[in-house]
Short mmCIF file of C-alpha atoms in Angstrom, two decimals:
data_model
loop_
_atom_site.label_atom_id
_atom_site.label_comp_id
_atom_site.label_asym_id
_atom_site.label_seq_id
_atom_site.Cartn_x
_atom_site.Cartn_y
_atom_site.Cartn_z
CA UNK A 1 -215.93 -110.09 -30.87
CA UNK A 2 -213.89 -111.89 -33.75
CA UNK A 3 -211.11 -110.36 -34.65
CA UNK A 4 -209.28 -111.24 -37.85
CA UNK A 5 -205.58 -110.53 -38.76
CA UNK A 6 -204.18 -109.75 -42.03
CA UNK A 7 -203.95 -113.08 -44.17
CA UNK A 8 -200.42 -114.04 -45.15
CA UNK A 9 -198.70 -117.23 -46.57
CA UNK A 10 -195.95 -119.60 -46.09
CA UNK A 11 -195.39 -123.38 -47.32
CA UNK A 12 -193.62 -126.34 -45.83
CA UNK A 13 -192.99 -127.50 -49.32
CA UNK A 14 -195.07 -129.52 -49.68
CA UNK A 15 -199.08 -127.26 -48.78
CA UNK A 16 -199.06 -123.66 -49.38
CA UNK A 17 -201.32 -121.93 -46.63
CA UNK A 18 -203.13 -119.09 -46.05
CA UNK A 19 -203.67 -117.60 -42.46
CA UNK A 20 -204.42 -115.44 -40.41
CA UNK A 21 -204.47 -114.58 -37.26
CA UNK A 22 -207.87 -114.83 -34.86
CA UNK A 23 -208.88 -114.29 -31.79
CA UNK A 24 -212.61 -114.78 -30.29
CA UNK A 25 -213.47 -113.59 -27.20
CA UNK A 26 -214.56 -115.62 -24.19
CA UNK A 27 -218.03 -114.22 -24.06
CA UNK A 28 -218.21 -115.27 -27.81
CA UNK A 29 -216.40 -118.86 -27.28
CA UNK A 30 -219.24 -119.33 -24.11
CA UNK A 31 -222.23 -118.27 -26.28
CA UNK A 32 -220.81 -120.75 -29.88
CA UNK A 33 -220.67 -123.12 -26.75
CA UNK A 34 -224.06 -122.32 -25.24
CA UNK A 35 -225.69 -122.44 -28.83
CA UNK A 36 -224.01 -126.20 -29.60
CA UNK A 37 -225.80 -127.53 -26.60
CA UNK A 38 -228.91 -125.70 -27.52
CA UNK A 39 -229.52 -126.23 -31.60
CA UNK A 40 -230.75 -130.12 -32.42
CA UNK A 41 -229.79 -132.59 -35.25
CA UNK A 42 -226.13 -131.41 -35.19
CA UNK A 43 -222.71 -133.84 -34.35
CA UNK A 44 -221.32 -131.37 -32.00
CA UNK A 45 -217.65 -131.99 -30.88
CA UNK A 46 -217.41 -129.03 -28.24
CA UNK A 47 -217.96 -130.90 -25.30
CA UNK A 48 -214.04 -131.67 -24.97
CA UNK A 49 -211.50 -128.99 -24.79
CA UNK A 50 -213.88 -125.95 -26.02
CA UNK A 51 -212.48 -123.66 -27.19
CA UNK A 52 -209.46 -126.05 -27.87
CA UNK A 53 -206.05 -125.02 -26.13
CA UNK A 54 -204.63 -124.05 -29.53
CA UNK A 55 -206.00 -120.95 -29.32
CA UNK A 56 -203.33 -119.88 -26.78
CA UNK A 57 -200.84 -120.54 -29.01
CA UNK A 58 -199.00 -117.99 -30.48
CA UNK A 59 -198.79 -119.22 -33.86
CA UNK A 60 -202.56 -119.93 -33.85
CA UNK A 61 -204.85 -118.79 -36.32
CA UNK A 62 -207.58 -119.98 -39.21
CA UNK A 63 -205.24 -121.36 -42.13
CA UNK A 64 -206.54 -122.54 -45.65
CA UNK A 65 -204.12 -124.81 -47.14
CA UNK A 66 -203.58 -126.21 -50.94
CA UNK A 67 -200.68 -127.84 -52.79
CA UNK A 68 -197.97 -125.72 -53.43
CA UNK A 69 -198.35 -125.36 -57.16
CA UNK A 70 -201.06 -123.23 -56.40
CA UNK A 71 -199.39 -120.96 -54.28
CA UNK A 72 -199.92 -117.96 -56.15
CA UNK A 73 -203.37 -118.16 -56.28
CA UNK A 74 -203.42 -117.51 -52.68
CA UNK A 75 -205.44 -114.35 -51.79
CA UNK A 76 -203.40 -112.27 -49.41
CA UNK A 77 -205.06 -108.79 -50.52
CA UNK A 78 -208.60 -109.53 -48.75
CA UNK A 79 -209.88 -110.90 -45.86
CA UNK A 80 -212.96 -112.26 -47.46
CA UNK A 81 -212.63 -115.84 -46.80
CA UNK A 82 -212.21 -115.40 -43.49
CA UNK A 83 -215.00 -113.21 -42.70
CA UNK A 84 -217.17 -116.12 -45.09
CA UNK A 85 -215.68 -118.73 -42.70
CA UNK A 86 -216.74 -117.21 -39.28
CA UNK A 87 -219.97 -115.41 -40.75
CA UNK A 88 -222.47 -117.91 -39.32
CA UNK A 89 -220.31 -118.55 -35.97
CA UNK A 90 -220.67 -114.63 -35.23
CA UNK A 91 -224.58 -114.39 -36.28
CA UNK A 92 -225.56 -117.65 -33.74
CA UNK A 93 -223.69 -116.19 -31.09
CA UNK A 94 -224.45 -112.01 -31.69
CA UNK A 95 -220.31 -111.39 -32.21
CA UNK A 96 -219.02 -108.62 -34.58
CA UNK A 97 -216.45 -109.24 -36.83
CA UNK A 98 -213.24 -107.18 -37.42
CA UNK A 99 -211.31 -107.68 -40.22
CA UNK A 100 -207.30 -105.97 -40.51
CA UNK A 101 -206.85 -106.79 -44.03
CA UNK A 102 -209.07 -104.91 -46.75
CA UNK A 103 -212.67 -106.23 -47.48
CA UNK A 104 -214.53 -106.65 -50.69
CA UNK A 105 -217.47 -103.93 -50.30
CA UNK A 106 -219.81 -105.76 -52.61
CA UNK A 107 -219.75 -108.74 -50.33
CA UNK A 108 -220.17 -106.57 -47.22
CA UNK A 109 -222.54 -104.69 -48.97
CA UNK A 110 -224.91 -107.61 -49.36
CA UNK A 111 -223.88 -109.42 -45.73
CA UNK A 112 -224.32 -106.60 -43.80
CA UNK A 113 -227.66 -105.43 -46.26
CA UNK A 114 -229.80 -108.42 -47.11
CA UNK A 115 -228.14 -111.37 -45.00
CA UNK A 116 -227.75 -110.03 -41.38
CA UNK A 117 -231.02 -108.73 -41.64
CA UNK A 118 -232.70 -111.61 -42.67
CA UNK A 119 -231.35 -114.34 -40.24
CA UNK A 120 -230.71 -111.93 -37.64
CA UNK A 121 -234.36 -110.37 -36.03
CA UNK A 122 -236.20 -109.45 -33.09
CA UNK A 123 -238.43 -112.22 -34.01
CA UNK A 124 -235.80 -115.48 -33.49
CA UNK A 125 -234.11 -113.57 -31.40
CA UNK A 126 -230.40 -112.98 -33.00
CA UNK A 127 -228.69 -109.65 -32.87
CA UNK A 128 -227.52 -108.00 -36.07
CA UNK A 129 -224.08 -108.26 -36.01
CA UNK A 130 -221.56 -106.34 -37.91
CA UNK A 131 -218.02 -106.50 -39.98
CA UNK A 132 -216.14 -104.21 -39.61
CA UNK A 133 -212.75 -103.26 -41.79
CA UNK A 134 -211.57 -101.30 -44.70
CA UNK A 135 -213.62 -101.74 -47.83
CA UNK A 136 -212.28 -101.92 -51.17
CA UNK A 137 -214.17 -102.48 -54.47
CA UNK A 138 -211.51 -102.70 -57.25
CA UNK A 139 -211.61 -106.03 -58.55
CA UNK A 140 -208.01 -108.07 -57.93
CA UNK A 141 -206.48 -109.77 -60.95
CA UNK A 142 -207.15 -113.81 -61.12
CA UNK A 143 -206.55 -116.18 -64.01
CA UNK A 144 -210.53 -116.69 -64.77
CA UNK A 145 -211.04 -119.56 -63.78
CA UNK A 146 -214.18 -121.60 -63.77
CA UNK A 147 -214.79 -124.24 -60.84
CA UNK A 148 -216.94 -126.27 -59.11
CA UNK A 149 -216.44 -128.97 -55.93
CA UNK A 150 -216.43 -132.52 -57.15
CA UNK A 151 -217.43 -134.55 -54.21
CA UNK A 152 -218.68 -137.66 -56.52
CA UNK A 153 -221.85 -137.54 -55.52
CA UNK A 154 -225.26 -136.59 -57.39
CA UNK A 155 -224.90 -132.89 -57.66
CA UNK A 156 -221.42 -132.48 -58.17
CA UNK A 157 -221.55 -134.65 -60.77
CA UNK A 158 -224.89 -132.78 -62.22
CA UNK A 159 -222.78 -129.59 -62.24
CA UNK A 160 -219.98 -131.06 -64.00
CA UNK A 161 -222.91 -132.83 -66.73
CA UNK A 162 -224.50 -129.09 -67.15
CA UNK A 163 -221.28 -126.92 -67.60
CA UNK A 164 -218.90 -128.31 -69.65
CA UNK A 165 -222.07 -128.70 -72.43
CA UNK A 166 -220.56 -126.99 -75.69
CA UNK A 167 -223.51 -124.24 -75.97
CA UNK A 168 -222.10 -123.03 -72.19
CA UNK A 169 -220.63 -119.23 -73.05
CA UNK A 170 -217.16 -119.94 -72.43
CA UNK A 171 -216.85 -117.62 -69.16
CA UNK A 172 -218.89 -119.84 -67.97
CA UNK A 173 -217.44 -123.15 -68.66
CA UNK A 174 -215.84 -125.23 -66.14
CA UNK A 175 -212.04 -125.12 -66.39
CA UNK A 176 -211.36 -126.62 -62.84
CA UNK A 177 -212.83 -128.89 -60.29
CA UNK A 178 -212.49 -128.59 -56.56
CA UNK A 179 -211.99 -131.13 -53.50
CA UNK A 180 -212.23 -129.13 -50.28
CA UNK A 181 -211.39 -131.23 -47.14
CA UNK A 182 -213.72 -129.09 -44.69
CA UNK A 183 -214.34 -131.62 -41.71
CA UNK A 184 -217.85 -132.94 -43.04
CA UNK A 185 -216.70 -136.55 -44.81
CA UNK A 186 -217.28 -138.77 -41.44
CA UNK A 187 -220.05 -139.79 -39.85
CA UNK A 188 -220.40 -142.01 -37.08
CA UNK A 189 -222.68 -144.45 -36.75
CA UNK A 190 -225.42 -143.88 -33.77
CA UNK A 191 -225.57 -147.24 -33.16
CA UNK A 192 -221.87 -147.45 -32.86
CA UNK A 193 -220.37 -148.16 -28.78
CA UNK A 194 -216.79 -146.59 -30.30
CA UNK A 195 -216.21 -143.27 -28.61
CA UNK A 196 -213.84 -141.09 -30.61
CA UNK A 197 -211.18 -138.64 -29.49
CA UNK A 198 -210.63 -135.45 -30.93
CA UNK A 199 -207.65 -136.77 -32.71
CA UNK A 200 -208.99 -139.37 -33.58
CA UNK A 201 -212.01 -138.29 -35.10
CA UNK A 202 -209.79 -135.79 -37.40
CA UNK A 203 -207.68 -138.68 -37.93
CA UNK A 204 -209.96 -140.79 -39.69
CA UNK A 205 -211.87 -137.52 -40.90
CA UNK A 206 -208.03 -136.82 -42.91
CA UNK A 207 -207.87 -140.71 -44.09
CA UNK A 208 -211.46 -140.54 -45.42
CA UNK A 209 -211.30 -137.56 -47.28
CA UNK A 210 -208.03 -138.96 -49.12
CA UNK A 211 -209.32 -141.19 -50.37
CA UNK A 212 -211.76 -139.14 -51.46
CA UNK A 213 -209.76 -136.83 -52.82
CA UNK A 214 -208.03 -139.10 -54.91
CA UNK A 215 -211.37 -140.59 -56.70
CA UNK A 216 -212.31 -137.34 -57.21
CA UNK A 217 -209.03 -136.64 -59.10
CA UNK A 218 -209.51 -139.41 -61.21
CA UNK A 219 -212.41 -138.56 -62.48
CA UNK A 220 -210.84 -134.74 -63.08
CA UNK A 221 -208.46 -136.58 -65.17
CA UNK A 222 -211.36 -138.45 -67.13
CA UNK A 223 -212.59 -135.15 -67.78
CA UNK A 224 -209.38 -133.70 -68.75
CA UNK A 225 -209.02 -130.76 -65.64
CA UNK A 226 -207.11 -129.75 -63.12
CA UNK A 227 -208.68 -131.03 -59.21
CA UNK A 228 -207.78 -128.12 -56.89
CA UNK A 229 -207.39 -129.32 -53.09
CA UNK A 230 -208.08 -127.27 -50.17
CA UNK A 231 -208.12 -128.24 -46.62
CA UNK A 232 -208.85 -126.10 -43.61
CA UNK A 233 -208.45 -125.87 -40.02
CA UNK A 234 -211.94 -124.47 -39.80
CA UNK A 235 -213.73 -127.46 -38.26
CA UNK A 236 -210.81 -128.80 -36.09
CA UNK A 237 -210.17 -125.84 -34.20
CA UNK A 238 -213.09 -123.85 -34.58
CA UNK A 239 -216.59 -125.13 -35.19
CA UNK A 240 -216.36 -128.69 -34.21
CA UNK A 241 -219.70 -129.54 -35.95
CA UNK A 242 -222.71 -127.70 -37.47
CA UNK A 243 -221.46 -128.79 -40.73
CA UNK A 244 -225.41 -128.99 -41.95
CA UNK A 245 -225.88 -125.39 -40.61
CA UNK A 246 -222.74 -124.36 -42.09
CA UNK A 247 -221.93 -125.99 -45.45
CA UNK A 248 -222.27 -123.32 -47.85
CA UNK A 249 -220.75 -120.57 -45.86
CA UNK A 250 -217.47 -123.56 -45.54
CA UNK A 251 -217.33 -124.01 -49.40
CA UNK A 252 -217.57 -120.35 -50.30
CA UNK A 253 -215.13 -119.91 -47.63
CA UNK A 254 -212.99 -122.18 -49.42
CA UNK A 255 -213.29 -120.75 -52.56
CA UNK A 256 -212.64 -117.15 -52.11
CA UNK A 257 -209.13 -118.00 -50.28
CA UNK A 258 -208.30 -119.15 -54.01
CA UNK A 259 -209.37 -115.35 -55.72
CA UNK A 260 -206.38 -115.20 -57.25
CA UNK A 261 -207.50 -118.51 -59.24
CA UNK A 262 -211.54 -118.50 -59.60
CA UNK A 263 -213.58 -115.86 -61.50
CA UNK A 264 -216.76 -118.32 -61.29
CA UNK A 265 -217.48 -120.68 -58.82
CA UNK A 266 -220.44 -123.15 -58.78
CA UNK A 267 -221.77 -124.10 -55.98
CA UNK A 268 -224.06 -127.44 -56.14
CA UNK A 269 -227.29 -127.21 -55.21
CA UNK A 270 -229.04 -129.09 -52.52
CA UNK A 271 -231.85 -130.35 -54.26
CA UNK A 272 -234.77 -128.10 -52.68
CA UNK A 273 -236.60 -126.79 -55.99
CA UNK A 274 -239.23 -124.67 -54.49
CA UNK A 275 -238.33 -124.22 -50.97
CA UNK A 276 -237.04 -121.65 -49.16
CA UNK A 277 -236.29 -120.70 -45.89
CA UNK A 278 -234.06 -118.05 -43.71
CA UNK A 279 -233.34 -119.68 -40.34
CA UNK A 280 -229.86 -119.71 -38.26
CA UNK A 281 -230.71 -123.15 -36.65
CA UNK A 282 -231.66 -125.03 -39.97
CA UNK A 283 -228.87 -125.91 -42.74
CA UNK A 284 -227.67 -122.84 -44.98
CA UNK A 285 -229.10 -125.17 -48.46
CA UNK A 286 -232.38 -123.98 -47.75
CA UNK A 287 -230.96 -120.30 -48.50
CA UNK A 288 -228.32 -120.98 -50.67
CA UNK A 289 -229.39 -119.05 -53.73
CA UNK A 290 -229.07 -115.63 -51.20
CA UNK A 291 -225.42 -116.93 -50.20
CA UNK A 292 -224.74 -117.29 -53.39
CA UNK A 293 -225.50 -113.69 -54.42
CA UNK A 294 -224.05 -112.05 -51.04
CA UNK A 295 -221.16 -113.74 -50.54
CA UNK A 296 -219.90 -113.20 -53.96
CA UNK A 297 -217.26 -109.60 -54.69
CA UNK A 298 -216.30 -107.94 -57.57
CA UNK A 299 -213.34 -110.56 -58.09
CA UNK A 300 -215.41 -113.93 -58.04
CA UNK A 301 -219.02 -114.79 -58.48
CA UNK A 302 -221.04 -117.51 -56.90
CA UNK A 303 -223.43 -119.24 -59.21
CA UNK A 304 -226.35 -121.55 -57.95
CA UNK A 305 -225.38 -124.77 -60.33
CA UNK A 306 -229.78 -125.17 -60.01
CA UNK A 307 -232.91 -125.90 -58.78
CA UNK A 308 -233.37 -129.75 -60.00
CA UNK A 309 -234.58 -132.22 -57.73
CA UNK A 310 -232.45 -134.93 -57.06
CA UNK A 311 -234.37 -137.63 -59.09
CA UNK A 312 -234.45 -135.34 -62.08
CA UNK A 313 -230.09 -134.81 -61.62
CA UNK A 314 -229.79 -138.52 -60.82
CA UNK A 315 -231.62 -139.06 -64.01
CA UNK A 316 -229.66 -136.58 -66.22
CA UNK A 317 -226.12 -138.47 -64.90
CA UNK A 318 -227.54 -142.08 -65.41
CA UNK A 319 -226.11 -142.62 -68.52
CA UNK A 320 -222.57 -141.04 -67.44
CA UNK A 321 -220.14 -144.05 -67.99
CA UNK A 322 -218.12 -141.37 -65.60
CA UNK A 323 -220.94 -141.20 -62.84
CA UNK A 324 -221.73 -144.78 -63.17
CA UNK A 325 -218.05 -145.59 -62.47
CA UNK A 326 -217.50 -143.00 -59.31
CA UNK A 327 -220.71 -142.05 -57.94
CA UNK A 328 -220.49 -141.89 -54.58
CA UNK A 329 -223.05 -140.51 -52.13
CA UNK A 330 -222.69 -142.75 -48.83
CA UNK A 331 -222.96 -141.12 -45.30
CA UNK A 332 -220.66 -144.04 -43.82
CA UNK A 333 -218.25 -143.97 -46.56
CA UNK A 334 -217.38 -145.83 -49.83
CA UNK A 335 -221.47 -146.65 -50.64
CA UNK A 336 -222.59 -149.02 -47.85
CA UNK A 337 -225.82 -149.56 -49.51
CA UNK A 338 -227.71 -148.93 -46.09
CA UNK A 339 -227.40 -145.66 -45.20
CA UNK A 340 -229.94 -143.29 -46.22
CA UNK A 341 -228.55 -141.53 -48.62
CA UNK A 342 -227.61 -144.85 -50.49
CA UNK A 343 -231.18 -146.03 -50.36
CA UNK A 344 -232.50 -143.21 -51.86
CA UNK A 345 -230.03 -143.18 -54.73
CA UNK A 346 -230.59 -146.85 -55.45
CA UNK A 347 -234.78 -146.55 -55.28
CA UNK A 348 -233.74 -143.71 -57.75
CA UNK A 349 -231.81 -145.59 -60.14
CA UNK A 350 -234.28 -148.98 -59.82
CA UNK A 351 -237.15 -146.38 -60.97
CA UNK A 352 -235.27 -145.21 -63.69
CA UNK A 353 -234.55 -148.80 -64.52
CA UNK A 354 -230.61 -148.11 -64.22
CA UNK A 355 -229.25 -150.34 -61.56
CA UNK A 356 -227.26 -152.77 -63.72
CA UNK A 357 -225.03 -149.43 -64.88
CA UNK A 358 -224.07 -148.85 -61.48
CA UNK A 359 -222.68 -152.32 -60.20
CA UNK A 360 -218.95 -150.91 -60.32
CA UNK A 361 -220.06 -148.17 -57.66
CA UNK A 362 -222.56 -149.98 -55.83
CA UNK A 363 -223.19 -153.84 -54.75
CA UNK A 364 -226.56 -154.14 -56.74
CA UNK A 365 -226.61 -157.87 -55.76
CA UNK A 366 -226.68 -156.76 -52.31
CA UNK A 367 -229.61 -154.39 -52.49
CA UNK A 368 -231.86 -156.89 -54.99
CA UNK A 369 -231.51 -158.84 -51.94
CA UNK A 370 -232.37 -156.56 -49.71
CA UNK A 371 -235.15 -154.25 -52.09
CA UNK A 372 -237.90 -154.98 -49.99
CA UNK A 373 -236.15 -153.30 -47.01
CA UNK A 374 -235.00 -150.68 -48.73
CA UNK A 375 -238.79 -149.37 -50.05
CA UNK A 376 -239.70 -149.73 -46.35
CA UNK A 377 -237.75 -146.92 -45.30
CA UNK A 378 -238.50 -145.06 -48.49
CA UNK A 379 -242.24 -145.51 -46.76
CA UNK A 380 -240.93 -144.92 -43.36
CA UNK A 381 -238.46 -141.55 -43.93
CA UNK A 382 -241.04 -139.60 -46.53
CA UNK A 383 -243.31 -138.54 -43.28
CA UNK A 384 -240.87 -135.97 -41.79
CA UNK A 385 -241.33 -132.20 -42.06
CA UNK A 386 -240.95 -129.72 -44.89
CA UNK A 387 -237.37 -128.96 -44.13
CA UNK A 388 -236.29 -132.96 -43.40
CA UNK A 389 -234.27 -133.73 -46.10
CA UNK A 390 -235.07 -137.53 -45.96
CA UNK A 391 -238.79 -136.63 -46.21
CA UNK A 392 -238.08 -134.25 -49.00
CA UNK A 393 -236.21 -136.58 -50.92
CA UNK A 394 -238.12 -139.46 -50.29
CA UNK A 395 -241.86 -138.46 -50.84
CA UNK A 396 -240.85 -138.01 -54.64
CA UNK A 397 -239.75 -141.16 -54.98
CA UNK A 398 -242.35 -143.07 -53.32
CA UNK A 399 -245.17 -140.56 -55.63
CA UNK A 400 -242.83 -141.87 -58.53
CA UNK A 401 -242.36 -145.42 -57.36
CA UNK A 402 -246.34 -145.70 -56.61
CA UNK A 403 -246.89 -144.41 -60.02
CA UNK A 404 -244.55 -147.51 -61.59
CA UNK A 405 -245.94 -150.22 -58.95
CA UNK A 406 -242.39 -150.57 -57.90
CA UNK A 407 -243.22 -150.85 -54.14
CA UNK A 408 -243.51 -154.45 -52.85
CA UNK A 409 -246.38 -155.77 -50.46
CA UNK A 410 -243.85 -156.46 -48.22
CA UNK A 411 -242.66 -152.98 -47.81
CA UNK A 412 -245.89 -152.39 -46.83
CA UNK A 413 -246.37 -154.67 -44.75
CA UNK A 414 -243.30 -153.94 -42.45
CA UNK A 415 -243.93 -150.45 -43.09
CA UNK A 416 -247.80 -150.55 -41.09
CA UNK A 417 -246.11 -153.12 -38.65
CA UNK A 418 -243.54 -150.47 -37.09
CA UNK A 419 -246.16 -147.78 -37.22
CA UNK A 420 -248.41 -150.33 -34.41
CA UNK A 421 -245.34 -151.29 -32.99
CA UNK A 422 -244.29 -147.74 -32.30
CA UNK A 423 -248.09 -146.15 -31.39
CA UNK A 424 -248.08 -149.41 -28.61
CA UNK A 425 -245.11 -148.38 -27.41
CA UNK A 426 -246.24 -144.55 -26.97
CA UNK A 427 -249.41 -146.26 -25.03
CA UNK A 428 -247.45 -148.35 -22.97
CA UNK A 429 -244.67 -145.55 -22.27
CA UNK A 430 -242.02 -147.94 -23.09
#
């Protein structure tokens, strides 16, 4: 069981937060334990102090926090974020959910109607779980805002291209952009020998996303809005990973603790045009259209920004003196050039012919010298799976890149040389 207290805030003058008292049950805490060790491809940080002391605290709870300006925006009257923020954490490990403060009963409505009893079957094995607490479907008063995150990479800055075009109806227009600080910004490198602490992961997590945060209000400012920051407890002291699995249901999350505020919310898509699919132990963009529609209430509606590919977006921003300044889509932070995420962008933008635009947010010098490399992975990471994002991503733009004669022999050959080297190594059991 997950129980939830009734939300209230307090600032320390500086953050205004949101909270709320929870407590989780030790056969739930063993089974979000049991499940961490279980589901792959996930940076799981439960294996010290889980569940974390905190929770024995008495002042402990889930808190939502944003600067103090925004105060009144603060959504005391529902418990809806909360329930959004531990959603997936009850489905993986079969927990209900009870709620003190009021619930919106559209959201319910579609959670407990379409959502539960699609990721939750016989079949994978998940018990429908459900949330339980006083529902409530008159609307609450906000100020109509429209918002979206603005993370400064691809889609972010594709929703920000698409909805602030003049022919958008005006209740849909974006009036505000969003920087929520939800635990996902750092990534350690594999390779790397550096062990992190708990504190010191969050530590350089925090650093990271301010700096973040401030490009990201910079380029609000270019744009002439307001950047609304959030930051959340959420990761630290509850999830400790499964950001892939858990994105959406984080950002929505986010969102609604600001109901007084946002009437519309966009969230980004993923890039998956065409592909669908309901699973628990996969990452919640491959259903995001269905969050969208059942996690929104009768106070704030979640809008799927759309289904572009990232090629097409990355082509629709190229020409964004904005974009071309901030872009920003690195996994190690600050556009390293090397990671995957920056080789696919800058494939993308040497297709398109738009490299020389970019040289403020990347060092194009650096991958000219390096292009040959960078095609071999394109070769090497399009072979995964349909729900590999890599291979998704990266079979367009080797279809596109073939098509343009773009890829050098020399990709090739490195490419066909790791393939041997690997099958001999299979042989040999190395």
């Amino acid at each position: 069981m997950i129980s939830i207290g009734k939300p209230f805030v307090y600032d320390d003058g500086e953050f205004a937060y949101l909270k709320a008292k929870v407590e989780i049950s030790e056969d739930t805490s063993s089974a979000y334990l049991k499940a961490s060790r279980k589901i792959k491809k996930v940076h799981w940080r439960t294996d010290i102090d889980y569940p974390p002391k905190c929770w024995n605290d008495a002042d402990s709870g889930l808190w939502f926090a944003t600067p103090v300006e925004y105060k009144q925006y603060l959504c005391t009257e529902r418990g809806d974020a909360f329930v959004v923020a531990f959603l997936w954490y009850a489905m993986i490990t079969g927990s209900d959910i009870c709620s003190e403060a009021p619930l919106s009963e559209q959201m319910v409505f579609n959670i407990t109607r379409y959502l539960i009893p699609a990721l939750c079957t016989d079949k994978n094995g998940y018990r429908r779980i459900s949330i339980m607490g006083e529902l409530v479907s008159t609307p609450l008063n906000n100020a109509g805002g429209v918002g979206t995150g603005m993370s400064c990479g691809v889609d972010s800055f594709y929703t920000l291209n698409q909805y602030t075009k003049p022919d958008t109806p005006q209740r849909y227009r974006l009036t505000h952009l969003a920087y929520f600080n939800m635990g996902a910004i750092f990534h350690p490198d594999r390779n790397s020998k550096k062990q992190y602490t708990i504190k010191e992961f969050y530590e350089t997590t925090d650093r990271m996303s301010e700096e973040k945060r401030n490009n990201a209000k910079e380029v609000a400012d270019a744009v002439g809005m307001p950047l609304i920051y959030v930051k959340s407890n959420l990761d630290s002291d509850y999830y400790r990973g499964a950001y892939g699995h858990t994105g959406v249901y984080r950002n929505c999350a986010m969102a609604l603790s600001l109901q007084g505020l946002f009437s519309v919310y966009y969230n980004s898509s993923g890039g998956w045009p065409g592909y669908f699919d309901l699973t628990l132990t996969e990452g919640s963009q491959h259903y995001e259209a269905l969050l969208c529609q059942c996690l929104s209430t009768e106070s704030m509606t979640f809008i799927l920004s759309d289904y572009t590919t990232r090629f097409e977006k990355t082509a629709t921003i190229a020409d964004d003196a904005i974009a071309q300044k901030y872009l920003d889509v690195c996994f190690r932070f600050n556009n390293c050039g090397t990671c995957s995420k920056c080789i696919r962008t800058l494939v993308t933008l040497d297709i398109l012919d738009k490299l020389k635009q970019f040289d403020e947010s990347f060092d194009i010098e650096k991958y000219q010298s390096n292009r040959s490399y960078a095609y071999f992975k394109i070769l090497q990471l399009k072979n995964g799976d349909a729900k590999d994002d890599d291979a998704v991503f990266n079979r367009e733009l080797y279809q596109r890149a073939l098509a343009k004669k773009l890829i050098p022999i020399r990709s090739y050959c490195m490419y066909y040389l790791s393939v041997c080297y690997n099958r001999i190594k299979r042989v040999l059991h190395i």
